[in-house]
CSV table of C-alpha atoms in Angstrom, one decimal:
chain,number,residue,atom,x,y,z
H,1,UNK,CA,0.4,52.7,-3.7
H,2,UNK,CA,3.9,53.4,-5.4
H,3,UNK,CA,5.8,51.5,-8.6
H,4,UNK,CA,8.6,49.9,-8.5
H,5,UNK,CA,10.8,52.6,-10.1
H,6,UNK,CA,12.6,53.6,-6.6
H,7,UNK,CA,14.0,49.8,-6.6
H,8,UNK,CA,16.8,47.6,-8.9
H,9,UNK,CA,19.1,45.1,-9.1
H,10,UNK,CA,16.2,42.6,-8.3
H,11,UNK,CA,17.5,38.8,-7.3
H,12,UNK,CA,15.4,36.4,-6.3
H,13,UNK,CA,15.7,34.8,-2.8
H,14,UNK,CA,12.7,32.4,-2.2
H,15,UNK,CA,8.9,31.6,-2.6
H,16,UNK,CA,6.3,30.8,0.2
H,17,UNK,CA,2.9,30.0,0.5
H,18,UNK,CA,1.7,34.3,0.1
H,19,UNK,CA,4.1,34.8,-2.5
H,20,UNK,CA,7.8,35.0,-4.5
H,21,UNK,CA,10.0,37.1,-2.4
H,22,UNK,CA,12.8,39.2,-4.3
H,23,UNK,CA,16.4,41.1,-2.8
H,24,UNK,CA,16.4,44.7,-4.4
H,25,UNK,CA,18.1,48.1,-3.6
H,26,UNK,CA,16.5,51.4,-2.6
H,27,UNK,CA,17.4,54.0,-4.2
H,28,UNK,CA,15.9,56.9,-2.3
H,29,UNK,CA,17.6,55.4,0.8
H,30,UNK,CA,21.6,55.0,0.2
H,31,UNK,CA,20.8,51.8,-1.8
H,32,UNK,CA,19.9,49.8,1.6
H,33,UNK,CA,19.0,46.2,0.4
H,34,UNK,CA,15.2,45.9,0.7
H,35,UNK,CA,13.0,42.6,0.3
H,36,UNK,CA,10.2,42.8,-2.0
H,37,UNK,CA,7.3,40.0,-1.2
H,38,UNK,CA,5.7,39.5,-4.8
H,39,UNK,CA,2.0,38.7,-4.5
H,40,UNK,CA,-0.1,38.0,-7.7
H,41,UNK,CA,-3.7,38.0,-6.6
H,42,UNK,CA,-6.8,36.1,-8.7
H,43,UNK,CA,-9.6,39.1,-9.1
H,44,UNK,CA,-12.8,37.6,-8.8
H,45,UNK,CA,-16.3,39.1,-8.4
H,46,UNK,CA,-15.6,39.5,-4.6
H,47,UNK,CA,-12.0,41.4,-5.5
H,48,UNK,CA,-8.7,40.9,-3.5
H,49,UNK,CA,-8.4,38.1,-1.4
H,50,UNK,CA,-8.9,38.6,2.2
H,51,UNK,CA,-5.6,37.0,3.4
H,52,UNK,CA,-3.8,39.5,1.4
H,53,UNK,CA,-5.7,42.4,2.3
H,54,UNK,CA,-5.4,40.7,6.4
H,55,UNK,CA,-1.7,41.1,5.7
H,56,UNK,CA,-1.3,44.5,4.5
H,57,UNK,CA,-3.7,45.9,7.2
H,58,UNK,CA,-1.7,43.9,9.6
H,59,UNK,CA,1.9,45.2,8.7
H,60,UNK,CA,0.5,48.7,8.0
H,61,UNK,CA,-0.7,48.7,11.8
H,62,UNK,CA,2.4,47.1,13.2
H,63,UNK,CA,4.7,49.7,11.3
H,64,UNK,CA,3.3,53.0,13.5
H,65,UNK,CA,5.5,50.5,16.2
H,66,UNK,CA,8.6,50.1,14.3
H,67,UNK,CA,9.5,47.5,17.0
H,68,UNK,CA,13.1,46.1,16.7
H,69,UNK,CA,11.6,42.3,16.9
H,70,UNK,CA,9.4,43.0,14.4
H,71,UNK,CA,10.1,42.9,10.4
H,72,UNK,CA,8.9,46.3,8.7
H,73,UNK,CA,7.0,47.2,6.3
H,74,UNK,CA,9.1,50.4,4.4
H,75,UNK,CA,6.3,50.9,1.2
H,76,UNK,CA,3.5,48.9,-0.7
H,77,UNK,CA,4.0,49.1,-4.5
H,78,UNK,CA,1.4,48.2,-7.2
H,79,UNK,CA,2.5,45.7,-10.5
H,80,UNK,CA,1.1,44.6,-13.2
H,81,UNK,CA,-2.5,44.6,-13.2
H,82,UNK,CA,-4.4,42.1,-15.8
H,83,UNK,CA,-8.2,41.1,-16.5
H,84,UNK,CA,-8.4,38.7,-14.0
H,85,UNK,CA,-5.1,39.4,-11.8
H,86,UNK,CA,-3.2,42.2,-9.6
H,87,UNK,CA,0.3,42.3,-8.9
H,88,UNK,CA,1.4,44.1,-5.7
H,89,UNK,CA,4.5,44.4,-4.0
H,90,UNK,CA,5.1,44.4,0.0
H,91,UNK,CA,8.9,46.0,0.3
H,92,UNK,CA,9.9,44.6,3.5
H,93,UNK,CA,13.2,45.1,6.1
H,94,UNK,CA,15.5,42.8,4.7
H,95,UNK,CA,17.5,39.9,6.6
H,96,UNK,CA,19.7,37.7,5.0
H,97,UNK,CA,19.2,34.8,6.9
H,98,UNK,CA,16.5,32.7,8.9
H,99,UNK,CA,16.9,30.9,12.3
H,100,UNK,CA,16.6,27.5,10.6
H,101,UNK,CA,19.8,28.3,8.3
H,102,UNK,CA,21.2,29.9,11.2
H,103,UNK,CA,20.8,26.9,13.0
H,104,UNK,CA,21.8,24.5,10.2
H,105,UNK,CA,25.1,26.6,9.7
H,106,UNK,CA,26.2,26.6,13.9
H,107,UNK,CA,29.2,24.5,14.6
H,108,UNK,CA,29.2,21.7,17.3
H,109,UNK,CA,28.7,21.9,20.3
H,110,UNK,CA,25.9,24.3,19.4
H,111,UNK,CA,24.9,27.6,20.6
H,112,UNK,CA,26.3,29.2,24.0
H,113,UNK,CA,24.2,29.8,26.6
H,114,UNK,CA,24.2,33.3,26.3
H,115,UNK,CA,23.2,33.1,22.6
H,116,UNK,CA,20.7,31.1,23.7
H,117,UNK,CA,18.7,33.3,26.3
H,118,UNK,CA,19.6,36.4,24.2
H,119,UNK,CA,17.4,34.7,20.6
H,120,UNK,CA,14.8,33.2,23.2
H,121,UNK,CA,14.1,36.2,25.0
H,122,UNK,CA,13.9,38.6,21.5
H,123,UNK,CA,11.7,35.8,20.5
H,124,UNK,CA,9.3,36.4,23.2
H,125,UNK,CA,9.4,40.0,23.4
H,126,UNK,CA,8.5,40.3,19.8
H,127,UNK,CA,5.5,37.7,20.4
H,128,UNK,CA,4.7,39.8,23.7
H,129,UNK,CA,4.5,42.7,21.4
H,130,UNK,CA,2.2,40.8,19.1
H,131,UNK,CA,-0.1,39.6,21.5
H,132,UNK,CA,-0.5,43.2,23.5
H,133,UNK,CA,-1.8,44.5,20.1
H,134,UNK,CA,-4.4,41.6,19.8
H,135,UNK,CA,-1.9,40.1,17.2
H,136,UNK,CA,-1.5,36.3,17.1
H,137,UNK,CA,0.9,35.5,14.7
H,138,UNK,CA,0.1,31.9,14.5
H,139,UNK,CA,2.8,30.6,11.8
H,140,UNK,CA,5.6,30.9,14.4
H,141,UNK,CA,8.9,28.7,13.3
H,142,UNK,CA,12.4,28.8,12.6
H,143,UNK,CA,11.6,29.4,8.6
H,144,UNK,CA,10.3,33.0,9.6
H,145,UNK,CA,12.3,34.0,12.4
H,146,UNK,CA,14.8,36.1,10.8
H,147,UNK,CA,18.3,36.8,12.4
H,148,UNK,CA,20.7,39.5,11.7
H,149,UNK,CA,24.3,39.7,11.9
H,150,UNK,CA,24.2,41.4,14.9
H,151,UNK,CA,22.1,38.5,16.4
H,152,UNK,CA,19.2,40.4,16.6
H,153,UNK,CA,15.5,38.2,16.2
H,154,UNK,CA,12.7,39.8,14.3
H,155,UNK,CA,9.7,38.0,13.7
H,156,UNK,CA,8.5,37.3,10.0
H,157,UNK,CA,5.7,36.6,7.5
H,158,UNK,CA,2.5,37.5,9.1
H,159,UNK,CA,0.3,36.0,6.0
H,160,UNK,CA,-1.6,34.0,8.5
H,161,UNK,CA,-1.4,36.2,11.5
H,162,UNK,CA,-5.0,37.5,12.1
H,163,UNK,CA,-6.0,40.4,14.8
H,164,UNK,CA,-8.1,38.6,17.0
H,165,UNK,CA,-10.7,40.3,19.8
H,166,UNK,CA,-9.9,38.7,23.7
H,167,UNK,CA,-11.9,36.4,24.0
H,168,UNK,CA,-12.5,35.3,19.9
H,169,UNK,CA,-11.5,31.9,19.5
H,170,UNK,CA,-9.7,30.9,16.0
H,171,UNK,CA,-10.7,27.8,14.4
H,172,UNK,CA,-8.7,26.9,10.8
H,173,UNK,CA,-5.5,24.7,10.7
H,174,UNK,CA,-2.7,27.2,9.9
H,175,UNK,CA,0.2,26.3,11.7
H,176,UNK,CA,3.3,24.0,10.4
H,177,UNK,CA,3.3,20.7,11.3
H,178,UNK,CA,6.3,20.1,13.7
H,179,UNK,CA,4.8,23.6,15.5
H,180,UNK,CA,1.5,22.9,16.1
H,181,UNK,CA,-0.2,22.8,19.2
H,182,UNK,CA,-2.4,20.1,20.5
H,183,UNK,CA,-5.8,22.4,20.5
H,184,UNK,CA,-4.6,23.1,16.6
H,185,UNK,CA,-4.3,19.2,16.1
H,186,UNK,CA,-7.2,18.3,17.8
H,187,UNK,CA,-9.5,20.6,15.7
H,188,UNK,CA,-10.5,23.0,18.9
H,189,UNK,CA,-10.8,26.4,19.5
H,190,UNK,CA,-7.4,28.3,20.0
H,191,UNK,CA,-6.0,31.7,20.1
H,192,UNK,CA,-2.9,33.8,21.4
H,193,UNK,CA,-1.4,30.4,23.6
H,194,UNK,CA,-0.7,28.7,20.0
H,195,UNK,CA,2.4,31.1,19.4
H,196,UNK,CA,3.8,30.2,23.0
H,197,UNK,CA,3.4,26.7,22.1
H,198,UNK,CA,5.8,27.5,19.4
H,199,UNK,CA,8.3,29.2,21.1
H,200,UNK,CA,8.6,26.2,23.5
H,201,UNK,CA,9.4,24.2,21.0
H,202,UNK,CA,12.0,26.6,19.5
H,203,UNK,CA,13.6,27.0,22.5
H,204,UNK,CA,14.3,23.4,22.6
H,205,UNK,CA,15.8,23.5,19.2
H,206,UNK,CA,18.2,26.2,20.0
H,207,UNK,CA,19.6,23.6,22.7
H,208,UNK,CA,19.4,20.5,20.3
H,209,UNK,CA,19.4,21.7,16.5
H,210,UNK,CA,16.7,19.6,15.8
H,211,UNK,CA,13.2,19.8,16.3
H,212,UNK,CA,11.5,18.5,19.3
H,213,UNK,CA,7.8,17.2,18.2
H,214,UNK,CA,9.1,15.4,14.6
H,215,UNK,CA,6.0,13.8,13.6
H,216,UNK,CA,6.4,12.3,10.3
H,217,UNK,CA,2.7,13.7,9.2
H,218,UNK,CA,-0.7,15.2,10.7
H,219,UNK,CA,-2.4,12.1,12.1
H,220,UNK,CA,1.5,11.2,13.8
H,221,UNK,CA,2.1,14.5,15.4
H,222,UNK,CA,0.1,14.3,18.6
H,223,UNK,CA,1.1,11.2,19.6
H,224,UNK,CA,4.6,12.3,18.8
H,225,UNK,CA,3.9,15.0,21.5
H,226,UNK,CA,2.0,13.0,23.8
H,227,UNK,CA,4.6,10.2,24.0
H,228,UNK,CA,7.5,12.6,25.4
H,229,UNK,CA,5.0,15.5,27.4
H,230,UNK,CA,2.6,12.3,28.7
H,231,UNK,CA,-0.6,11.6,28.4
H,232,UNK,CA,-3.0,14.8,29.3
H,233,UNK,CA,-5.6,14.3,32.2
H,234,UNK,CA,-9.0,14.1,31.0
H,235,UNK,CA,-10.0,17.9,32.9
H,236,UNK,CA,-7.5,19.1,30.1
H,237,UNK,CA,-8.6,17.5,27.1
H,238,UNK,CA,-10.7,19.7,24.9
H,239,UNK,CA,-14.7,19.7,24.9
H,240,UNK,CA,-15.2,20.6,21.3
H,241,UNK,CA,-13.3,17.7,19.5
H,242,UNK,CA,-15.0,14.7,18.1
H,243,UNK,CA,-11.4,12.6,19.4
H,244,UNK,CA,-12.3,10.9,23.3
H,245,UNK,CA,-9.7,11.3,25.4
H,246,UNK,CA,-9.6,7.3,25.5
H,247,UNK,CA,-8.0,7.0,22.2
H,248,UNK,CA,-5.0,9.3,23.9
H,249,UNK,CA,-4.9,7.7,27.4
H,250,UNK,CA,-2.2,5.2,27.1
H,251,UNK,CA,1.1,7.3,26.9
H,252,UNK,CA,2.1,7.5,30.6
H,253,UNK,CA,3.9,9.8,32.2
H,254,UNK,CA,5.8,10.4,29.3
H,255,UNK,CA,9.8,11.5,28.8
H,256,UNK,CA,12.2,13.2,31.1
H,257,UNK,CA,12.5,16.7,28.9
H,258,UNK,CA,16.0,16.6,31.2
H,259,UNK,CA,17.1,13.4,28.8
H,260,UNK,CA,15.9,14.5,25.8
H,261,UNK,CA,17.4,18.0,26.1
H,262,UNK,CA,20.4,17.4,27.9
H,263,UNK,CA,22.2,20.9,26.8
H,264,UNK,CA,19.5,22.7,28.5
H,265,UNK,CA,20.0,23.7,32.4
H,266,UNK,CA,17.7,23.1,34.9
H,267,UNK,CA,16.0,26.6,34.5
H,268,UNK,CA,15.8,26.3,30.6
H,269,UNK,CA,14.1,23.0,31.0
H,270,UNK,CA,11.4,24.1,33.3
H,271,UNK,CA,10.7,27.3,31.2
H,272,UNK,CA,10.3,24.8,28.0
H,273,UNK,CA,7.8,22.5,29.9
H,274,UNK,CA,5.9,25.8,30.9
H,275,UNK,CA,5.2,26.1,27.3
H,276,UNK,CA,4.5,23.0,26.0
H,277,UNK,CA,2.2,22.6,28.2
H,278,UNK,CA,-1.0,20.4,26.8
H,279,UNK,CA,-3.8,22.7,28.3
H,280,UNK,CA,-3.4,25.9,26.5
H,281,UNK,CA,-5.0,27.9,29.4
H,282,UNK,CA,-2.3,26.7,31.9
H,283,UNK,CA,0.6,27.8,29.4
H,284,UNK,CA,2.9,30.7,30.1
H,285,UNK,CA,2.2,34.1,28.5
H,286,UNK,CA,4.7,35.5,26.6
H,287,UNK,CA,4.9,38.4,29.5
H,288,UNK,CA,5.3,35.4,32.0
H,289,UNK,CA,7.9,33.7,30.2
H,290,UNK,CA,10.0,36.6,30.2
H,291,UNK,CA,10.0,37.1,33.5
H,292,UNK,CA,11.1,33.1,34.3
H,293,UNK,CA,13.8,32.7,36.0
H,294,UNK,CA,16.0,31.1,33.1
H,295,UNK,CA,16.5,34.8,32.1
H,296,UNK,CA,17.6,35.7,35.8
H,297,UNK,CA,20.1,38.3,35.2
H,298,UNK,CA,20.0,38.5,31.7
H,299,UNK,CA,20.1,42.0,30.5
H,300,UNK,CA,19.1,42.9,27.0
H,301,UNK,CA,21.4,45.4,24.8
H,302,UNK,CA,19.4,48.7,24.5
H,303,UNK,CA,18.3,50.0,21.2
């Protein structure tokens, strides 16, 4: 694990929940602008936290790949280190924007198709990626989607992404609200169809600029979901959840996604309803998706 010494002209750019995150220069490598992800870690008895350590083992693994939708990890560098505390540094590929600013900062009428299928389809190559290495990222949303000025999507901020075994189920609460799946809400068992979930509803917000499922907190969001997808048959609703599907039986069909998303073609439509789907083992894998028709003719630019 290196110092900082081979890095300057630090300026800070934002804090999340794993950590304060910091522009610099390199100077080993022509001065290319890096990001530094400062994590200051408790020591206790039991040492470093395992969703750090999950992190680093995770972005070490995925860096052998150096996959264009991914974010890399370029060097780990130790900090200060106290009696009860460790400083590291994770010096990352930097971006300088997200999807959500990229998003907030597009003119009417929106994105062009094009745009559209090119961001969606990166998106779901990088998660097809993830998910052929036993990744699931499980934090997917516009916030750590980065974009580049070359329109090219790599996927960000693994902190909560965990390697998972086929046929291991994941059980704690980790993705952001507007995001979630129902099997998240619910409390179930989930694994790799949470992230498809997510792009679904990301797709529909390149169309619309706004989020699709807006609940206004936890015990809102499913009905939110349930009162445009409709309400789920009972062979669908989860097993392991202490909620009856009676207390979720009275939304009806639902809403026209055609209405609510009326940018969206036919083709975009049906791809966005094949991932929001309620029962997580009928939702499209990422290497479906991409080969939906709504990317019929679409080629993507070569490396």
């Amino acid at each position: 694990m290196n110092g900082l010494k081979n890095y300057d002209d630090f300026n800070h750019i934002g804090t999340g929940a794993f950590g304060t995150v910091f522009k610099a220069r390199d100077k080993k490598n022509e001065g290319r602008f890096v990001a530094l992800k400062k994590v200051r870690m408790a020591i206790t008895d039991d040492g470093v936290p395992l969703s750090v350590l999950r992190e680093i083992a995770l972005l070490k693994q995925l860096e052998a790949f150096s996959h264009k939708n991914i974010v890399q990890l370029y060097d780990i560098c130790h900090g200060r280190r106290g009696n009860n505390d460790l400083v590291i540094f994770l010096v990352l590929e930097h971006v300088d924007q997200d999807l959500a600013t990229f998003l907030e900062k597009c003119p009417p009428p929106g994105l062009e198709s094009s745009l559209i299928k090119s961001l969606s389809h990166q998106m779901l190559t990088g998660i097809e990626f993830l998910h052929a290495n036993r990744i699931v990222h499980r934090d997917l949303k516009p916030q750590n989607i980065l974009v580049t000025d070359r329109y090219v999507v790599k996927l960000a901020d693994f902190g909560l992404a965990r390697i998972y075994e086929y046929q291991m189920a994941l059980t704690p609460v980790v993705v952001t609200l507007w995001y979630r799946p129902p099997e998240v809400l619910l409390q179930s068992v989930y694994a790799s169809p949470v992230d498809l979930w997510s792009c679904g509803c990301i797709i529909a917000e390149l169309f619309t600029r706004k989020p699709l499922f807006p609940g206004s907190s936890e015990g809102s969001q499913l009905g939110k979901i349930l009162e445009i997808i409709g309400t789920p048959s009972r062979e669908s609703w989860p097993q392991d959840v202490c909620m009856a599907w009676e207390h979720f039986s009275n939304f009806g069909k639902g809403e026209d996604l055609a209405n609510l998303i009326p940018e969206a073609e036919p083709a975009a439509i049906n791809l966005i309803r094949a991932l929001v789907e309620f029962d997580y083992r009928k939702r499209l894998t990422a290497e479906a998706a991409l080969r939906h028709p709504f990317f019929d003719g679409f080629e993507p630019e070569k490396d």
